[in-house]
Amino acid sequence: MNTTKKSIFKSMTQETMNRFKYQNVSAFGAQLAYFLLLSLFPFLIFLISILSLFSISMEGTFNILTKIAPKEAIVIINNYVKDLLPTRSINVLSISFLATIWSSSRGINALISGLNNAYEVQETRGFLKKRILAMLFTVLVAFSIVLALTIPNMGMDFLLWISKFIGLTELMIKLWYYLRWIIIIFILFLMLGILYLAAPNKRLRFKEIIPGTIFAIFGWVIISIGFSYFVNNFRNYTIVYGSLTAIIVLMIWLYLSGVILIIGGEINSLYSMYKVLNGKEDYTTQEDF
């Protein structure tokens, strides 16, 4: 990394820290966590309905999340899904299904507000247009989860089948087992990239949202694993909150996730600004919607 790039990286890091304070990133993270919590259970209904179309269980999702997220948070979600599965079935063409998407889009709606704040732009899109956009993003997230669950498993089944004919080694099959995590990360990258690209009320290029997207993915994984380790090894939460421990842990995890997503937007905003200031982009291409 040359001196100029080091200088830009240092400046962006300092400015991101300043923005965290002066642009109320923490407050927007709390707002996002609140709406994510309200959206979580309607979203689970929606997600289960989508997964049922492809005959996929939620077990794969929990297997992935349990490696990253706090156990207490996953227990709440798991118990809710177990109670939901025998009693709730939604036709994908029904009014109830659309209402579920509407309810579960509140978290994305809050993220849009946080990203507009990061780019310092006003929301000029109408209420209905913004909410429909949030609903489309909600569907995008759901189908991204479906892809992340199906493609790696389908690939493993295909390898096991083809190994009967061409004699694949056990090493190659194990290699695919680890490569599936790269596929999941790639799907997550595309999903977040589209969110960062289209959610703010500002016209952007895909290359301008790459730094924040990478930060958000790895930042979320690191913060989730770190928080999970803390909760599992320090039992102060149980002493203080008692029977409410699980819901408190879930809320804190959603808050940390929200902050990471907002910081990712701030990084993208700064990256766009630095490219303009260094003459690498024409500011006239940065048109608001």
Short mmCIF file of C-alpha atoms in Angstrom, two decimals:
data_model
loop_
_atom_site.label_atom_id
_atom_site.label_comp_id
_atom_site.label_asym_id
_atom_site.label_seq_id
_atom_site.Cartn_x
_atom_site.Cartn_y
_atom_site.Cartn_z
CA MET A 1 0.00 0.00 0.00
CA ASN A 2 1.60 3.28 -1.10
CA THR A 3 1.71 6.49 0.95
CA THR A 4 -1.31 8.05 -0.78
CA LYS A 5 -3.49 4.99 -0.16
CA LYS A 6 -2.30 4.82 3.45
CA SER A 7 -3.18 8.48 3.90
CA ILE A 8 -6.65 7.99 2.40
CA PHE A 9 -7.24 4.90 4.55
CA LYS A 10 -6.16 6.77 7.69
CA SER A 11 -8.34 9.77 6.82
CA MET A 12 -11.36 7.57 6.10
CA THR A 13 -10.88 5.71 9.38
CA GLN A 14 -10.71 8.95 11.36
CA GLU A 15 -13.69 10.43 9.51
CA THR A 16 -15.72 7.25 10.07
CA MET A 17 -15.06 7.56 13.81
CA ASN A 18 -16.10 11.21 13.70
CA ARG A 19 -19.27 10.36 11.81
CA PHE A 20 -20.10 7.66 14.33
CA LYS A 21 -20.40 10.42 16.90
CA TYR A 22 -21.74 13.40 14.96
CA GLN A 23 -24.10 11.58 12.60
CA ASN A 24 -25.76 9.64 15.41
CA VAL A 25 -24.76 6.24 14.06
CA SER A 26 -25.44 4.70 17.47
CA ALA A 27 -28.94 6.20 17.55
CA PHE A 28 -29.72 4.99 14.04
CA GLY A 29 -28.37 1.56 15.01
CA ALA A 30 -30.76 1.50 17.98
CA GLN A 31 -33.65 2.57 15.74
CA LEU A 32 -32.74 -0.11 13.23
CA ALA A 33 -32.51 -2.75 15.99
CA TYR A 34 -36.00 -1.80 17.24
CA PHE A 35 -37.57 -2.15 13.81
CA LEU A 36 -35.56 -5.30 13.07
CA LEU A 37 -37.02 -6.82 16.23
CA LEU A 38 -40.55 -5.84 15.16
CA SER A 39 -39.87 -7.20 11.67
CA LEU A 40 -38.13 -10.40 12.74
CA PHE A 41 -41.14 -12.58 13.46
CA PRO A 42 -43.26 -11.51 10.45
CA PHE A 43 -40.13 -12.10 8.37
CA LEU A 44 -39.78 -15.60 9.79
CA ILE A 45 -43.37 -16.34 8.73
CA PHE A 46 -42.54 -15.04 5.26
CA LEU A 47 -39.26 -16.96 5.09
CA ILE A 48 -40.86 -20.23 6.20
CA SER A 49 -43.51 -19.79 3.50
CA ILE A 50 -40.79 -19.33 0.86
CA LEU A 51 -38.73 -22.26 2.15
CA SER A 52 -41.81 -24.50 2.11
CA LEU A 53 -42.18 -23.86 -1.63
CA PHE A 54 -38.77 -25.46 -2.16
CA SER A 55 -39.24 -28.12 0.55
CA ILE A 56 -36.38 -26.66 2.58
CA SER A 57 -36.33 -26.75 6.37
CA MET A 58 -35.10 -23.98 8.65
CA GLU A 59 -32.53 -26.37 10.11
CA GLY A 60 -29.85 -25.22 7.67
CA THR A 61 -30.34 -21.60 8.71
CA PHE A 62 -29.99 -22.48 12.39
CA ASN A 63 -26.89 -24.59 11.72
CA ILE A 64 -25.22 -21.56 10.13
CA LEU A 65 -26.41 -19.04 12.72
CA THR A 66 -25.40 -21.17 15.70
CA LYS A 67 -21.78 -20.96 14.50
CA ILE A 68 -21.94 -17.16 14.60
CA ALA A 69 -24.75 -15.71 16.71
CA PRO A 70 -25.34 -15.87 20.49
CA LYS A 71 -27.06 -19.08 21.55
CA GLU A 72 -29.71 -17.25 23.58
CA ALA A 73 -30.79 -15.24 20.54
CA ILE A 74 -31.08 -18.34 18.36
CA VAL A 75 -33.11 -20.16 21.04
CA ILE A 76 -35.85 -17.49 20.83
CA ILE A 77 -36.01 -17.74 17.05
CA ASN A 78 -35.88 -21.54 17.11
CA ASN A 79 -38.69 -21.83 19.67
CA TYR A 80 -40.84 -19.41 17.68
CA VAL A 81 -40.33 -21.39 14.48
CA LYS A 82 -41.18 -24.67 16.24
CA ASP A 83 -44.43 -23.16 17.53
CA LEU A 84 -45.16 -21.65 14.13
CA LEU A 85 -44.60 -24.62 11.83
CA PRO A 86 -47.53 -26.83 12.90
CA THR A 87 -50.09 -24.01 13.02
CA ARG A 88 -49.24 -21.41 10.41
CA SER A 89 -49.44 -21.76 6.64
CA ILE A 90 -49.64 -18.79 4.29
CA ASN A 91 -50.58 -18.95 0.65
CA VAL A 92 -47.96 -17.00 -1.31
CA LEU A 93 -50.71 -15.30 -3.34
CA SER A 94 -52.87 -14.35 -0.35
CA ILE A 95 -53.49 -10.95 1.23
CA SER A 96 -52.02 -12.31 4.48
CA PHE A 97 -48.79 -13.08 2.66
CA LEU A 98 -48.54 -9.51 1.33
CA ALA A 99 -49.36 -8.15 4.79
CA THR A 100 -46.55 -10.26 6.22
CA ILE A 101 -44.08 -8.78 3.72
CA TRP A 102 -45.34 -5.29 4.58
CA SER A 103 -44.80 -5.89 8.30
CA SER A 104 -41.40 -7.50 7.86
CA SER A 105 -40.17 -4.63 5.66
CA ARG A 106 -40.06 -2.18 8.58
CA GLY A 107 -36.48 -3.14 9.37
CA ILE A 108 -35.36 -2.42 5.79
CA ASN A 109 -37.32 0.84 5.90
CA ALA A 110 -35.29 1.89 8.95
CA LEU A 111 -32.06 0.89 7.17
CA ILE A 112 -33.00 3.14 4.23
CA SER A 113 -33.33 6.07 6.65
CA GLY A 114 -29.95 5.28 8.19
CA LEU A 115 -28.25 5.12 4.78
CA ASN A 116 -29.83 8.41 3.71
CA ASN A 117 -28.33 9.92 6.86
CA ALA A 118 -24.93 8.48 5.93
CA TYR A 119 -25.06 10.17 2.52
CA GLU A 120 -26.58 13.32 4.03
CA VAL A 121 -29.51 13.27 1.60
CA GLN A 122 -33.19 13.93 2.21
CA GLU A 123 -35.79 11.31 1.39
CA THR A 124 -37.72 12.66 -1.60
CA ARG A 125 -39.35 9.39 -2.64
CA GLY A 126 -42.99 9.09 -1.66
CA PHE A 127 -44.11 6.97 1.29
CA LEU A 128 -45.61 4.27 -0.92
CA LYS A 129 -42.60 4.12 -3.27
CA LYS A 130 -40.18 3.86 -0.36
CA ARG A 131 -42.25 1.14 1.33
CA ILE A 132 -42.59 -0.89 -1.87
CA LEU A 133 -38.80 -0.62 -2.28
CA ALA A 134 -38.39 -1.88 1.30
CA MET A 135 -40.74 -4.79 0.55
CA LEU A 136 -38.73 -5.70 -2.55
CA PHE A 137 -35.54 -5.66 -0.49
CA THR A 138 -37.23 -7.91 2.08
CA VAL A 139 -38.05 -10.40 -0.66
CA LEU A 140 -34.41 -10.11 -1.85
CA VAL A 141 -33.12 -10.97 1.63
CA ALA A 142 -35.48 -13.96 1.89
CA PHE A 143 -34.50 -15.40 -1.47
CA SER A 144 -30.81 -14.78 -0.70
CA ILE A 145 -31.23 -16.94 2.39
CA VAL A 146 -32.94 -19.60 0.27
CA LEU A 147 -30.05 -19.54 -2.23
CA ALA A 148 -27.46 -19.64 0.56
CA LEU A 149 -29.15 -22.75 1.95
CA THR A 150 -29.89 -24.62 -1.28
CA ILE A 151 -26.87 -24.10 -3.54
CA PRO A 152 -24.21 -25.51 -1.14
CA ASN A 153 -26.41 -28.51 -0.23
CA MET A 154 -27.34 -29.17 -3.87
CA GLY A 155 -23.66 -29.00 -4.75
CA MET A 156 -22.80 -31.55 -2.08
CA ASP A 157 -25.57 -33.91 -3.25
CA PHE A 158 -24.34 -33.55 -6.83
CA LEU A 159 -20.74 -34.34 -5.84
CA LEU A 160 -21.84 -37.43 -3.91
CA TRP A 161 -23.86 -38.58 -6.93
CA ILE A 162 -21.14 -37.95 -9.52
CA SER A 163 -18.51 -39.61 -7.30
CA LYS A 164 -20.26 -42.93 -8.05
CA PHE A 165 -19.28 -42.58 -11.70
CA ILE A 166 -15.92 -40.80 -11.83
CA GLY A 167 -14.52 -41.68 -8.44
CA LEU A 168 -14.03 -38.32 -6.73
CA THR A 169 -11.70 -38.48 -3.77
CA GLU A 170 -12.91 -37.84 -0.25
CA LEU A 171 -10.58 -34.82 -0.17
CA MET A 172 -12.44 -33.19 -3.07
CA ILE A 173 -15.78 -33.73 -1.35
CA LYS A 174 -14.42 -32.25 1.88
CA LEU A 175 -13.01 -29.31 -0.09
CA TRP A 176 -16.48 -28.52 -1.38
CA TYR A 177 -17.75 -28.63 2.21
CA TYR A 178 -15.47 -25.68 3.01
CA LEU A 179 -16.01 -23.93 -0.32
CA ARG A 180 -19.72 -23.65 0.44
CA TRP A 181 -18.88 -20.94 2.98
CA ILE A 182 -17.33 -18.91 0.16
CA ILE A 183 -20.56 -19.32 -1.80
CA ILE A 184 -22.62 -18.16 1.18
CA ILE A 185 -20.35 -15.11 1.64
CA PHE A 186 -20.62 -14.31 -2.09
CA ILE A 187 -24.44 -14.47 -1.96
CA LEU A 188 -24.40 -12.27 1.14
CA PHE A 189 -22.06 -9.84 -0.64
CA LEU A 190 -24.42 -9.52 -3.61
CA MET A 191 -27.45 -9.05 -1.35
CA LEU A 192 -25.82 -6.36 0.78
CA GLY A 193 -24.29 -4.76 -2.30
CA ILE A 194 -27.72 -4.33 -3.88
CA LEU A 195 -29.07 -2.91 -0.62
CA TYR A 196 -26.23 -0.38 -0.32
CA LEU A 197 -26.56 0.47 -4.01
CA ALA A 198 -30.30 1.05 -4.29
CA ALA A 199 -31.53 1.84 -0.77
CA PRO A 200 -30.10 5.39 -0.35
CA ASN A 201 -31.89 8.21 -2.15
CA LYS A 202 -28.76 8.75 -4.23
CA ARG A 203 -27.55 7.41 -7.55
CA LEU A 204 -24.44 5.28 -7.02
CA ARG A 205 -22.13 2.94 -8.90
CA PHE A 206 -21.57 -0.61 -7.73
CA LYS A 207 -17.82 -0.10 -7.28
CA GLU A 208 -18.57 2.71 -4.81
CA ILE A 209 -20.32 0.39 -2.37
CA ILE A 210 -17.72 -2.40 -2.34
CA PRO A 211 -15.64 -1.19 0.69
CA GLY A 212 -18.65 -0.80 2.99
CA THR A 213 -20.14 -4.10 1.85
CA ILE A 214 -16.93 -5.98 2.63
CA PHE A 215 -16.70 -4.23 6.01
CA ALA A 216 -20.34 -5.03 6.84
CA ILE A 217 -19.97 -8.74 6.05
CA PHE A 218 -16.78 -9.38 7.98
CA GLY A 219 -17.61 -6.82 10.66
CA TRP A 220 -20.94 -8.53 11.33
CA VAL A 221 -19.34 -11.98 11.50
CA ILE A 222 -16.59 -10.77 13.86
CA ILE A 223 -18.92 -8.77 16.13
CA SER A 224 -21.41 -11.66 16.26
CA ILE A 225 -18.76 -14.23 17.15
CA GLY A 226 -17.22 -11.85 19.70
CA PHE A 227 -20.55 -11.05 21.34
CA SER A 228 -21.51 -14.74 21.32
CA TYR A 229 -18.24 -15.60 23.08
CA PHE A 230 -18.84 -12.87 25.67
CA VAL A 231 -22.41 -14.00 26.40
CA ASN A 232 -21.43 -17.68 26.62
CA ASN A 233 -18.49 -17.05 28.97
CA PHE A 234 -19.74 -14.23 31.18
CA ARG A 235 -23.06 -14.90 32.89
CA ASN A 236 -23.71 -11.39 34.24
CA TYR A 237 -26.65 -11.06 31.85
CA THR A 238 -28.45 -13.92 33.60
CA ILE A 239 -27.91 -12.36 37.03
CA VAL A 240 -29.16 -8.93 35.97
CA TYR A 241 -32.01 -9.80 33.58
CA GLY A 242 -33.08 -13.23 34.80
CA SER A 243 -35.80 -14.71 32.57
CA LEU A 244 -35.46 -11.75 30.18
CA THR A 245 -31.85 -12.63 29.34
CA ALA A 246 -32.64 -14.23 25.99
CA ILE A 247 -34.67 -11.29 24.65
CA ILE A 248 -32.06 -8.78 25.92
CA VAL A 249 -29.27 -10.72 24.20
CA LEU A 250 -31.31 -10.81 20.99
CA MET A 251 -31.91 -7.04 21.14
CA ILE A 252 -28.23 -6.26 21.78
CA TRP A 253 -27.19 -8.54 18.92
CA LEU A 254 -29.65 -6.80 16.59
CA TYR A 255 -28.33 -3.43 17.79
CA LEU A 256 -24.72 -4.38 17.07
CA SER A 257 -25.77 -5.74 13.67
CA GLY A 258 -27.62 -2.50 12.93
CA VAL A 259 -24.61 -0.37 13.85
CA ILE A 260 -22.36 -2.45 11.58
CA LEU A 261 -24.77 -2.01 8.65
CA ILE A 262 -24.93 1.77 9.19
CA ILE A 263 -21.14 2.05 9.48
CA GLY A 264 -20.88 0.14 6.20
CA GLY A 265 -23.04 2.84 4.62
CA GLU A 266 -20.88 5.57 6.16
CA ILE A 267 -17.75 3.96 4.69
CA ASN A 268 -19.36 3.83 1.25
CA SER A 269 -20.38 7.47 1.56
CA LEU A 270 -16.84 8.52 2.50
CA TYR A 271 -15.35 6.39 -0.27
CA SER A 272 -17.56 8.12 -2.86
CA MET A 273 -16.63 11.52 -1.43
CA TYR A 274 -12.88 10.80 -1.50
CA LYS A 275 -13.08 9.64 -5.11
CA VAL A 276 -14.76 12.91 -6.05
CA LEU A 277 -12.23 15.00 -4.09
CA ASN A 278 -9.34 13.17 -5.75
CA GLY A 279 -10.80 13.79 -9.19
CA LYS A 280 -11.42 10.12 -9.94
CA GLU A 281 -15.14 10.65 -10.32
CA ASP A 282 -17.16 13.47 -11.81
CA TYR A 283 -19.48 14.79 -9.14
CA THR A 284 -22.19 15.31 -11.75
CA THR A 285 -22.54 11.55 -11.94
CA GLN A 286 -23.65 11.51 -8.31
CA GLU A 287 -27.24 12.46 -8.98
CA ASP A 288 -29.92 12.08 -6.40
CA PHE A 289 -33.00 10.13 -7.33
#
